[in-house]
Short mmCIF file of C-alpha atoms in Angstrom, two decimals:
data_model
loop_
_atom_site.label_atom_id
_atom_site.label_comp_id
_atom_site.label_asym_id
_atom_site.label_seq_id
_atom_site.Cartn_x
_atom_site.Cartn_y
_atom_site.Cartn_z
CA UNK A 213 81.12 81.67 129.16
CA UNK A 214 78.34 83.70 129.38
CA UNK A 215 76.73 84.58 132.94
CA UNK A 216 72.68 83.67 131.89
CA UNK A 217 71.80 87.19 133.17
CA UNK A 218 74.22 88.90 130.82
CA UNK A 219 74.47 86.79 128.04
CA UNK A 220 73.51 88.54 125.18
CA UNK A 221 73.78 86.91 121.29
CA UNK A 222 77.02 86.30 119.94
CA UNK A 223 78.78 88.69 116.76
CA UNK A 224 79.97 86.24 114.74
CA UNK A 225 78.48 84.36 111.10
CA UNK A 226 77.53 81.29 111.18
CA UNK A 227 76.20 78.76 108.17
CA UNK A 228 72.16 77.94 108.57
CA UNK A 229 69.86 76.26 106.05
CA UNK A 230 68.67 79.43 104.89
CA UNK A 231 71.80 81.07 104.66
CA UNK A 232 74.88 83.02 106.75
CA UNK A 233 73.81 84.58 109.24
CA UNK A 234 74.92 86.88 112.25
CA UNK A 235 72.43 85.87 115.51
CA UNK A 236 73.21 89.33 117.02
CA UNK A 237 72.04 90.88 113.72
CA UNK A 238 68.84 89.26 114.50
CA UNK A 239 65.89 91.45 114.45
CA UNK A 240 63.31 89.23 116.31
CA UNK A 241 61.41 90.80 119.16
CA UNK A 242 61.38 87.05 120.57
CA UNK A 243 64.18 83.76 119.44
CA UNK A 244 64.45 81.00 120.19
CA UNK A 245 67.53 79.24 120.06
CA UNK A 246 67.52 75.65 120.83
CA UNK A 247 70.43 73.00 120.73
CA UNK A 248 69.93 69.41 119.88
CA UNK A 249 72.27 66.22 119.62
CA UNK A 250 72.29 65.23 116.22
CA UNK A 251 69.38 65.61 113.34
CA UNK A 252 67.11 62.34 112.44
CA UNK A 253 67.95 61.05 115.90
CA UNK A 254 64.76 59.88 117.76
CA UNK A 255 64.41 62.19 120.39
CA UNK A 256 65.73 65.35 117.85
CA UNK A 257 63.12 64.55 115.37
CA UNK A 258 60.56 64.19 117.74
CA UNK A 259 61.50 67.85 119.42
CA UNK A 260 61.92 69.18 115.94
CA UNK A 261 58.61 67.93 114.32
CA UNK A 262 56.93 69.54 117.37
CA UNK A 263 58.35 73.00 117.18
CA UNK A 264 57.84 72.95 113.32
CA UNK A 265 53.89 71.91 114.42
CA UNK A 266 53.39 74.69 116.85
CA UNK A 267 55.56 77.28 114.47
CA UNK A 268 52.53 79.13 113.43
CA UNK A 269 51.94 79.66 117.16
CA UNK A 270 55.12 81.11 117.89
CA UNK A 271 54.78 83.04 115.08
CA UNK A 272 51.71 84.81 116.21
CA UNK A 273 53.60 85.55 119.17
CA UNK A 274 56.59 87.33 117.07
CA UNK A 275 58.88 84.49 118.57
CA UNK A 276 61.62 82.75 115.48
CA UNK A 277 62.96 79.94 116.29
CA UNK A 278 66.51 78.66 115.12
CA UNK A 279 67.54 74.72 115.74
CA UNK A 280 71.34 74.08 116.55
CA UNK A 281 73.91 71.46 116.07
CA UNK A 282 77.03 70.10 115.26
CA UNK A 283 75.27 68.31 111.93
CA UNK A 284 76.65 69.24 108.38
CA UNK A 285 74.25 71.97 106.16
CA UNK A 286 73.84 68.45 104.17
CA UNK A 287 72.26 66.70 107.02
CA UNK A 288 70.26 69.31 107.94
CA UNK A 289 68.78 69.97 104.25
CA UNK A 290 67.91 66.31 104.42
CA UNK A 291 66.61 66.59 108.00
CA UNK A 292 64.59 69.29 107.16
CA UNK A 293 63.49 68.16 104.13
CA UNK A 294 62.12 64.10 105.48
CA UNK A 295 60.83 66.01 108.44
CA UNK A 296 58.89 69.35 107.06
CA UNK A 297 60.97 71.61 109.61
CA UNK A 298 59.39 75.21 108.88
CA UNK A 299 62.05 76.98 110.85
CA UNK A 300 65.95 77.61 110.37
CA UNK A 301 68.61 74.73 111.65
CA UNK A 302 72.40 76.24 111.94
CA UNK A 303 75.31 74.16 111.02
CA UNK A 304 77.67 74.34 114.18
CA UNK A 305 80.34 71.72 112.95
CA UNK A 306 83.08 73.94 114.67
CA UNK A 307 81.41 74.28 117.93
CA UNK A 308 81.64 77.79 118.30
CA UNK A 309 78.27 78.34 119.24
CA UNK A 310 77.91 75.35 121.34
CA UNK A 311 81.08 76.51 123.42
CA UNK A 312 79.85 80.35 123.64
CA UNK A 313 76.18 79.16 125.20
CA UNK A 314 78.53 76.00 127.06
CA UNK A 315 76.07 73.23 125.98
CA UNK A 316 79.10 70.80 125.24
CA UNK A 317 78.75 68.19 127.92
CA UNK A 318 80.23 64.96 129.02
CA UNK A 319 77.69 62.11 128.38
CA UNK A 320 77.39 58.55 128.97
CA UNK A 321 76.39 57.26 125.88
CA UNK A 322 76.02 53.07 125.89
CA UNK A 323 78.41 53.18 128.73
CA UNK A 324 81.30 54.92 126.98
CA UNK A 325 81.96 59.05 127.90
CA UNK A 326 81.43 61.41 125.11
CA UNK A 327 81.21 64.64 124.79
CA UNK A 328 78.16 66.12 123.15
CA UNK A 329 75.45 68.51 123.11
CA UNK A 330 73.21 68.95 126.15
CA UNK A 331 69.64 69.56 124.53
CA UNK A 332 69.30 72.78 125.86
CA UNK A 333 66.86 76.12 124.75
CA UNK A 334 67.55 79.75 125.66
CA UNK A 335 64.75 82.80 125.04
CA UNK A 336 65.82 86.24 124.27
CA UNK A 337 64.05 88.80 124.41
CA UNK A 338 65.06 91.95 122.48
CA UNK A 339 68.78 90.15 121.93
CA UNK A 340 68.67 89.62 125.63
CA UNK A 341 68.86 86.32 127.16
CA UNK A 342 65.22 85.74 129.37
CA UNK A 343 65.44 82.49 130.55
CA UNK A 344 67.34 79.19 129.61
CA UNK A 345 66.34 75.17 130.21
CA UNK A 346 69.11 72.84 130.47
CA UNK A 347 69.00 69.07 130.17
CA UNK A 348 65.02 69.21 128.42
CA UNK A 349 63.36 66.15 127.35
CA UNK A 350 62.61 65.99 123.76
CA UNK A 351 58.72 65.22 124.20
CA UNK A 352 56.66 68.46 125.22
CA UNK A 353 59.41 70.29 125.42
CA UNK A 354 58.02 72.94 122.23
CA UNK A 355 54.83 73.01 124.16
CA UNK A 356 56.21 73.68 127.56
CA UNK A 357 58.70 76.90 125.34
CA UNK A 358 55.28 77.73 123.94
CA UNK A 359 53.31 78.33 127.28
CA UNK A 360 56.44 80.45 128.90
CA UNK A 361 56.46 82.63 126.25
CA UNK A 362 53.00 83.61 126.82
CA UNK A 363 53.65 83.89 130.42
CA UNK A 364 57.04 86.04 129.97
CA UNK A 365 55.28 88.33 127.08
CA UNK A 366 52.14 88.80 129.85
CA UNK A 367 54.56 89.89 132.28
CA UNK A 368 56.74 92.24 130.21
#
């Protein structure tokens, strides 16, 4: 696991809804990578919709958004189409990216212990991790991140 102050974008190919990509080669000034448990579930739908609704405001600040879950590309395509999601979703079915960001955690689901994605968001500036958010609540999170980006941009 990388320590947050040293974390850089990983250098390996990933399958996304917008084709293969290598995060280390993303040339975006600002990048948000957010991890969510599962396509088409209530909290994940809320979060994706809020990021989509605010995407124009993020783009105005030169911020690129990428969502990540363990769902398949086919699941992502259905989710994108049904919810009109306007940014890329990465399929991390082998958990390689999840392991890199250390977001697979033991969770209690209906009284049963399971391993799953802890809802988390990472803000990168010019390829370096600037800030991370763990155990986030879906509702209102996109707006919180937008305000955080505005604050970070004022201080850089």
